[in-house]
Amino acid sequence: MEVRPGANPADVKNYDTARLRHDFLIQDLFVPDEIKCIYSQIDRIIVGSATPVKKELKLKAGAELRAKYFLERREMGIINIGGCGTVTVDGKEYHFKRKDGMYIGMGAKDITFKSDSADDPAKFYFNSAPAHRTCPTVFIDPDKDILPENKKELGTLEDSNHRTINKYILPGQVESCQLEMGMTCLEPGSVWNTMPCHTHDRRMEVYLYFDVPKDSVVFHYMGEPTETRHIVMRNEEAVISPSWSIHCASATHAYTFIWGMVGENQDFDDMDNVPMEDLR
């Protein structure tokens, strides 16, 4: 498990491109037949992936957690961005198609991942946060299970931001201690997300960008509103966003991204909006 320290905005504004990418960008997430975890000391989130191809993969705590098992003191959200597969939690199997999700509550001991086909393996992306109580484990089929009020179509093609926000894990949809997760899908011709931008001092966030064509790039914008920076990203790469940082993007093609948040509260609309004229 890779451990990354927190970030001070006074320091980050002096980072060059290489340092920004080293501290915030997560590359090479989906490694065949491996589970990969990045432990950020920003609100103790773990960003991870399981890519079973020829074998079943078992999630282990690792020395970094000092725990008997991964979810001894944690909760987890999973969304599959690959082919069909199965997650088994304490002996119970959950079958995933692409874009299906799941919440696993604190206390689940044995978690394994496998794919239906090695030719089209599942790609299980997960976020995990510290938890103080056990919430029910829930499977989420976005086509059937997400309530209408948690599937919102926003923006317009004229503004290059026509998109649908699918809220998988948050109050009123799936109960959790602090973790929130969802997926935003941009329509063809739209390339902007989360603009006008915002920060939320009470929560940090992680984005995973995917469905990005091979010859396209995403420009992810971060930093304090008056000290903005950008990170060039490609398909199936993630980025860590501290609570003091904006988090928005434009790209050379439409894309999809998974957002995960942890922190002080679970109020999705608790945002500190940044007026366009204040951006620098």
Short mmCIF file of C-alpha atoms in Angstrom, two decimals:
data_model
loop_
_atom_site.label_atom_id
_atom_site.label_comp_id
_atom_site.label_asym_id
_atom_site.label_seq_id
_atom_site.Cartn_x
_atom_site.Cartn_y
_atom_site.Cartn_z
CA MET A 1 0.00 0.00 0.00
CA GLU A 2 1.39 3.37 -1.02
CA VAL A 3 1.05 6.12 1.61
CA ARG A 4 0.78 9.76 0.60
CA PRO A 5 1.04 12.64 3.11
CA GLY A 6 -1.28 15.62 3.46
CA ALA A 7 -0.80 18.86 1.55
CA ASN A 8 -0.49 22.47 2.70
CA PRO A 9 -1.85 25.06 0.22
CA ALA A 10 0.98 27.45 1.07
CA ASP A 11 3.43 24.82 -0.14
CA VAL A 12 1.44 23.48 -3.08
CA LYS A 13 1.33 26.84 -4.87
CA ASN A 14 5.12 26.53 -5.27
CA TYR A 15 5.08 22.99 -6.72
CA ASP A 16 6.27 22.36 -10.27
CA THR A 17 4.49 19.96 -12.62
CA ALA A 18 6.42 16.90 -11.50
CA ARG A 19 5.70 17.52 -7.81
CA LEU A 20 1.99 18.13 -8.44
CA ARG A 21 1.74 14.86 -10.32
CA HIS A 22 3.75 12.96 -7.72
CA ASP A 23 1.58 14.10 -4.81
CA PHE A 24 -1.93 14.15 -6.32
CA LEU A 25 -2.10 12.04 -9.49
CA ILE A 26 -2.73 8.28 -9.25
CA GLN A 27 -1.63 6.34 -12.33
CA ASP A 28 -1.49 2.66 -13.31
CA LEU A 29 -4.42 1.77 -11.07
CA PHE A 30 -5.76 -1.27 -12.90
CA VAL A 31 -2.92 -3.79 -12.91
CA PRO A 32 -3.93 -7.29 -14.08
CA ASP A 33 -4.32 -9.79 -11.21
CA GLU A 34 -3.41 -7.22 -8.56
CA ILE A 35 -5.11 -5.16 -5.86
CA LYS A 36 -3.61 -1.68 -5.65
CA CYS A 37 -4.17 0.73 -2.74
CA ILE A 38 -3.14 4.34 -2.17
CA TYR A 39 -3.57 5.56 1.39
CA SER A 40 -3.93 9.34 1.54
CA GLN A 41 -3.40 10.98 4.91
CA ILE A 42 -5.93 13.61 3.75
CA ASP A 43 -8.93 12.43 5.76
CA ARG A 44 -7.46 8.89 5.72
CA ILE A 45 -9.14 7.87 2.47
CA ILE A 46 -7.89 4.79 0.64
CA VAL A 47 -8.20 4.81 -3.15
CA GLY A 48 -7.91 1.36 -4.65
CA SER A 49 -8.58 -1.10 -7.41
CA ALA A 50 -8.91 -4.83 -7.93
CA THR A 51 -8.36 -6.21 -11.43
CA PRO A 52 -8.85 -9.97 -11.40
CA VAL A 53 -8.00 -11.60 -14.72
CA LYS A 54 -6.82 -15.18 -14.31
CA LYS A 55 -7.27 -15.51 -10.55
CA GLU A 56 -9.49 -14.49 -7.67
CA LEU A 57 -8.08 -11.65 -5.55
CA LYS A 58 -8.48 -11.32 -1.78
CA LEU A 59 -8.43 -7.95 -0.04
CA LYS A 60 -5.92 -7.80 2.82
CA ALA A 61 -5.33 -5.10 5.42
CA GLY A 62 -1.60 -4.70 4.98
CA ALA A 63 0.79 -3.49 7.64
CA GLU A 64 -0.21 0.15 7.13
CA LEU A 65 -3.66 -0.32 8.70
CA ARG A 66 -2.52 -2.24 11.78
CA ALA A 67 -5.81 -4.12 11.54
CA LYS A 68 -6.83 -7.80 11.58
CA TYR A 69 -8.70 -7.28 8.30
CA PHE A 70 -9.25 -4.40 5.87
CA LEU A 71 -12.68 -3.29 7.09
CA GLU A 72 -12.12 -3.85 10.80
CA ARG A 73 -12.42 -0.08 11.32
CA ARG A 74 -13.41 1.02 7.82
CA GLU A 75 -16.22 1.13 5.26
CA MET A 76 -15.94 0.82 1.49
CA GLY A 77 -17.67 1.77 -1.75
CA ILE A 78 -17.03 -0.10 -5.02
CA ILE A 79 -17.94 0.70 -8.65
CA ASN A 80 -17.04 -1.62 -11.52
CA ILE A 81 -15.80 0.08 -14.71
CA GLY A 82 -14.82 -3.11 -16.58
CA GLY A 83 -16.40 -6.37 -17.64
CA CYS A 84 -18.71 -8.51 -15.54
CA GLY A 85 -17.43 -9.95 -12.28
CA THR A 86 -18.23 -10.99 -8.73
CA VAL A 87 -17.44 -9.55 -5.32
CA THR A 88 -17.85 -12.02 -2.46
CA VAL A 89 -18.39 -10.58 1.03
CA ASP A 90 -18.22 -13.07 3.91
CA GLY A 91 -19.43 -15.86 1.66
CA LYS A 92 -22.21 -13.95 -0.14
CA GLU A 93 -21.72 -13.31 -3.85
CA TYR A 94 -22.67 -10.07 -5.60
CA HIS A 95 -22.62 -10.13 -9.41
CA PHE A 96 -21.55 -6.91 -11.14
CA LYS A 97 -22.03 -5.65 -14.64
CA ARG A 98 -20.31 -2.48 -15.81
CA LYS A 99 -21.14 0.59 -13.65
CA ASP A 100 -22.80 -1.45 -10.89
CA GLY A 101 -21.81 -0.35 -7.40
CA MET A 102 -21.78 -1.56 -3.82
CA TYR A 103 -21.41 -0.31 -0.28
CA ILE A 104 -19.75 -2.61 2.27
CA GLY A 105 -20.11 -1.76 5.94
CA MET A 106 -17.51 -1.89 8.66
CA GLY A 107 -16.84 -5.38 10.02
CA ALA A 108 -16.94 -7.40 6.80
CA LYS A 109 -13.97 -9.74 7.05
CA ASP A 110 -13.50 -11.72 3.84
CA ILE A 111 -13.73 -9.81 0.55
CA THR A 112 -12.70 -11.31 -2.78
CA PHE A 113 -12.89 -10.22 -6.40
CA LYS A 114 -13.10 -12.29 -9.59
CA SER A 115 -14.00 -11.77 -13.25
CA ASP A 116 -16.41 -13.70 -15.42
CA SER A 117 -13.98 -13.67 -18.35
CA ALA A 118 -10.24 -13.13 -18.62
CA ASP A 119 -10.84 -11.62 -22.07
CA ASP A 120 -13.00 -8.85 -20.58
CA PRO A 121 -11.99 -8.58 -16.92
CA ALA A 122 -13.82 -6.60 -14.28
CA LYS A 123 -12.15 -3.44 -13.01
CA PHE A 124 -13.32 -2.83 -9.47
CA TYR A 125 -12.57 0.73 -8.28
CA PHE A 126 -13.03 1.43 -4.58
CA ASN A 127 -12.82 4.16 -1.96
CA SER A 128 -12.54 3.35 1.74
CA ALA A 129 -12.88 5.60 4.79
CA PRO A 130 -12.59 5.16 8.55
CA ALA A 131 -15.92 4.22 10.14
CA HIS A 132 -17.32 4.33 13.68
CA ARG A 133 -20.35 2.03 13.22
CA THR A 134 -21.61 -0.69 10.94
CA CYS A 135 -24.04 0.22 8.15
CA PRO A 136 -25.80 -2.40 6.00
CA THR A 137 -24.00 -3.77 2.96
CA VAL A 138 -25.95 -2.77 -0.17
CA PHE A 139 -25.62 -3.66 -3.87
CA ILE A 140 -26.41 -0.80 -6.29
CA ASP A 141 -27.62 -1.29 -9.86
CA PRO A 142 -27.71 2.31 -11.18
CA ASP A 143 -30.39 1.42 -13.72
CA LYS A 144 -32.78 0.15 -11.03
CA ASP A 145 -31.73 1.25 -7.56
CA ILE A 146 -30.81 4.94 -7.72
CA LEU A 147 -33.80 7.08 -6.78
CA PRO A 148 -34.98 9.69 -9.32
CA GLU A 149 -33.92 12.54 -7.04
CA ASN A 150 -30.39 11.08 -6.96
CA LYS A 151 -30.07 10.86 -10.74
CA LYS A 152 -29.87 14.45 -11.95
CA GLU A 153 -29.44 15.76 -15.48
CA LEU A 154 -27.68 19.13 -15.48
CA GLY A 155 -26.08 21.61 -17.86
CA THR A 156 -26.48 22.16 -21.58
CA LEU A 157 -24.62 21.31 -24.75
CA GLU A 158 -24.36 25.06 -25.46
CA ASP A 159 -22.33 25.42 -22.25
CA SER A 160 -20.34 22.23 -22.99
CA ASN A 161 -21.47 20.68 -19.68
CA HIS A 162 -24.52 18.49 -20.38
CA ARG A 163 -24.16 15.69 -17.84
CA THR A 164 -25.97 13.27 -15.56
CA ILE A 165 -24.99 12.91 -11.90
CA ASN A 166 -25.67 9.47 -10.40
CA LYS A 167 -25.47 9.48 -6.60
CA TYR A 168 -24.70 5.93 -5.43
CA ILE A 169 -23.80 6.35 -1.76
CA LEU A 170 -25.11 9.26 0.33
CA PRO A 171 -27.90 9.95 2.85
CA GLY A 172 -31.32 9.04 1.49
CA GLN A 173 -29.88 6.56 -1.01
CA VAL A 174 -27.42 4.26 0.77
CA GLU A 175 -26.50 4.79 4.43
CA SER A 176 -22.82 5.13 5.37
CA CYS A 177 -20.74 6.63 8.16
CA GLN A 178 -18.96 9.30 6.11
CA LEU A 179 -18.22 7.96 2.63
CA GLU A 180 -20.08 9.33 -0.38
CA MET A 181 -19.64 8.08 -3.94
CA GLY A 182 -21.21 8.63 -7.31
CA MET A 183 -20.64 8.86 -11.03
CA THR A 184 -21.01 11.76 -13.46
CA CYS A 185 -21.45 11.01 -17.17
CA LEU A 186 -20.90 13.73 -19.77
CA GLU A 187 -22.91 13.68 -22.99
CA PRO A 188 -21.17 13.76 -26.41
CA GLY A 189 -19.96 17.27 -27.17
CA SER A 190 -19.70 18.25 -23.49
CA VAL A 191 -16.28 18.47 -21.86
CA TRP A 192 -16.60 20.59 -18.70
CA ASN A 193 -17.47 19.39 -15.20
CA THR A 194 -18.00 21.31 -11.95
CA MET A 195 -17.72 24.76 -13.45
CA PRO A 196 -18.39 27.29 -11.96
CA CYS A 197 -16.18 25.57 -9.43
CA HIS A 198 -16.30 25.27 -5.66
CA THR A 199 -14.41 24.03 -2.64
CA HIS A 200 -15.84 22.30 0.43
CA ASP A 201 -13.69 22.78 3.51
CA ARG A 202 -15.55 20.04 5.34
CA ARG A 203 -14.78 17.27 2.83
CA MET A 204 -11.98 16.12 0.55
CA GLU A 205 -12.64 14.42 -2.77
CA VAL A 206 -11.09 11.97 -5.21
CA TYR A 207 -11.94 11.79 -8.92
CA LEU A 208 -11.39 8.81 -11.24
CA TYR A 209 -11.64 9.72 -14.93
CA PHE A 210 -12.50 6.99 -17.44
CA ASP A 211 -14.12 6.47 -20.85
CA VAL A 212 -11.40 8.81 -22.10
CA PRO A 213 -10.26 7.84 -25.64
CA LYS A 214 -6.62 6.89 -26.08
CA ASP A 215 -5.73 10.04 -28.01
CA SER A 216 -7.56 12.38 -25.62
CA VAL A 217 -6.58 14.08 -22.36
CA VAL A 218 -8.34 15.60 -19.37
CA PHE A 219 -7.13 18.86 -17.86
CA HIS A 220 -7.95 18.58 -14.15
CA TYR A 221 -7.87 21.92 -12.34
CA MET A 222 -6.89 22.17 -8.69
CA GLY A 223 -5.45 24.59 -6.14
CA GLU A 224 -6.80 27.52 -4.19
CA PRO A 225 -9.24 29.62 -6.24
CA THR A 226 -6.67 32.40 -6.59
CA GLU A 227 -3.74 29.99 -7.15
CA THR A 228 -5.08 27.48 -9.67
CA ARG A 229 -2.96 24.74 -11.21
CA HIS A 230 -3.70 21.92 -13.63
CA ILE A 231 -2.75 18.27 -14.02
CA VAL A 232 -2.95 16.57 -17.42
CA MET A 233 -4.67 13.20 -17.02
CA ARG A 234 -5.53 10.22 -19.19
CA ASN A 235 -7.92 7.29 -19.14
CA GLU A 236 -8.46 5.46 -15.83
CA GLU A 237 -6.33 7.82 -13.76
CA ALA A 238 -7.40 9.29 -10.42
CA VAL A 239 -6.57 12.54 -8.63
CA ILE A 240 -6.67 13.53 -4.96
CA SER A 241 -8.34 16.86 -4.14
CA PRO A 242 -7.75 18.40 -0.67
CA SER A 243 -10.66 20.21 0.95
CA TRP A 244 -9.16 23.64 0.22
CA SER A 245 -8.77 22.91 -3.49
CA ILE A 246 -11.09 23.45 -6.41
CA HIS A 247 -11.75 20.30 -8.49
CA CYS A 248 -13.03 20.63 -12.02
CA ALA A 249 -11.96 19.63 -15.49
CA SER A 250 -12.13 20.17 -19.21
CA ALA A 251 -11.10 17.64 -21.81
CA THR A 252 -10.64 17.01 -25.51
CA HIS A 253 -13.55 14.52 -25.52
CA ALA A 254 -16.55 13.65 -23.37
CA TYR A 255 -15.76 11.36 -20.42
CA THR A 256 -17.12 9.83 -17.24
CA PHE A 257 -15.79 10.22 -13.72
CA ILE A 258 -16.37 8.67 -10.31
CA TRP A 259 -16.29 11.00 -7.33
CA GLY A 260 -15.73 9.94 -3.75
CA MET A 261 -15.86 12.19 -0.68
CA VAL A 262 -15.04 11.79 3.00
CA GLY A 263 -14.80 14.29 5.83
CA GLU A 264 -16.76 16.25 8.39
CA ASN A 265 -20.27 15.90 6.98
CA GLN A 266 -22.36 14.22 4.28
CA ASP A 267 -24.23 17.28 3.00
CA PHE A 268 -23.77 16.99 -0.78
CA ASP A 269 -24.72 20.64 -1.29
CA ASP A 270 -22.36 22.00 1.38
CA MET A 271 -20.15 23.81 -1.12
CA ASP A 272 -18.26 27.09 -1.02
CA ASN A 273 -18.96 28.39 -4.52
CA VAL A 274 -16.28 30.42 -6.25
CA PRO A 275 -17.45 33.38 -8.40
CA MET A 276 -15.98 33.18 -11.90
CA GLU A 277 -14.48 36.65 -11.55
CA ASP A 278 -12.45 35.50 -8.51
CA LEU A 279 -10.59 32.69 -10.29
CA ARG A 280 -6.91 33.21 -10.97
#
